[in-house]
Amino acid sequence: MKDRSQAENLLETWIKNDALQYHCRMVAAAMDAYARELGKSEDEIEKWWQAGLLHDLDWEAYPDEHPNKAVDEILPEHQVDEEVIQAVKAHAPDRTNTEPTSELDRYLFACDEISGFMNAVALMRPNGFDDMKPKSVKKKLKDKQFAANVPRDDIYKGAELIETSLDDHIMFLVDIFKRM
Ligand SMILES: [Fe+2]
Ligand SMILES: [Fe+2]
């Protein structure tokens, strides 16, 4: 992948649902921001951004195979970097038998479900992400009826994988998402 527009085209080809596209862009923005925060090179930043943008690429067309169809076929066919493919594989350990190990894997895992959850919280609030506090997100996490399809365990596991507190993780992400 030479530039961002190529990855954007891939996203728009495979995902027509606006909410799912937005989810992918949120995770991409989170990954870009974390890569910068960690002082990665421009090359690395691109990989982290791409992993976020493309992690759910086959979800709409192949929900049962996700993410294996992307990992085995679509991403290699588009010369996506091996490290990015590995991270996409490891964001769904239950479906791929691959746990997140590299730093890129771990950050992708940590940014995925929490982004979806925080977006659900933002949609309920008059000001969206503005003035969103970790406390209100954590309160919603304990409410099992709210966004019931989001696996809470993966959110806690994600924060552990990147060795941060859930509060700090949420505050970092609020800052990114409110500028989207
Ligand atoms: Fe996924
Ligand atoms: Fe996702």
PDB file of N, CA and C and ligand atoms in Angstrom, residues 23 55-56 112, ligand 2:
ATOM      1  N   HIS A  23     -16.644   3.297  12.340  1.00  0.00           N
ATOM      2  CA  HIS A  23     -15.926   2.535  13.361  1.00  0.00           C
ATOM      3  C   HIS A  23     -14.472   2.305  12.927  1.00  0.00           C
ATOM      4  N   HIS A  55      -9.054  -3.341   9.861  1.00  0.00           N
ATOM      5  CA  HIS A  55      -9.211  -4.528  10.721  1.00  0.00           C
ATOM      6  C   HIS A  55     -10.551  -5.248  10.547  1.00  0.00           C
ATOM      7  N   ASP A  56     -11.596  -4.521  10.142  1.00  0.00           N
ATOM      8  CA  ASP A  56     -12.908  -5.162   9.965  1.00  0.00           C
ATOM      9  C   ASP A  56     -13.309  -5.243   8.492  1.00  0.00           C
ATOM     10  N   ASP A 112      -9.970  -1.434  19.632  1.00  0.00           N
ATOM     11  CA  ASP A 112     -11.139  -1.863  18.860  1.00  0.00           C
ATOM     12  C   ASP A 112     -12.467  -1.768  19.628  1.00  0.00           C
TER      13      ASP A 112
HETATM   14 FE    FE B   2     -13.738  -3.514  15.038  1.00  0.00          FE
END
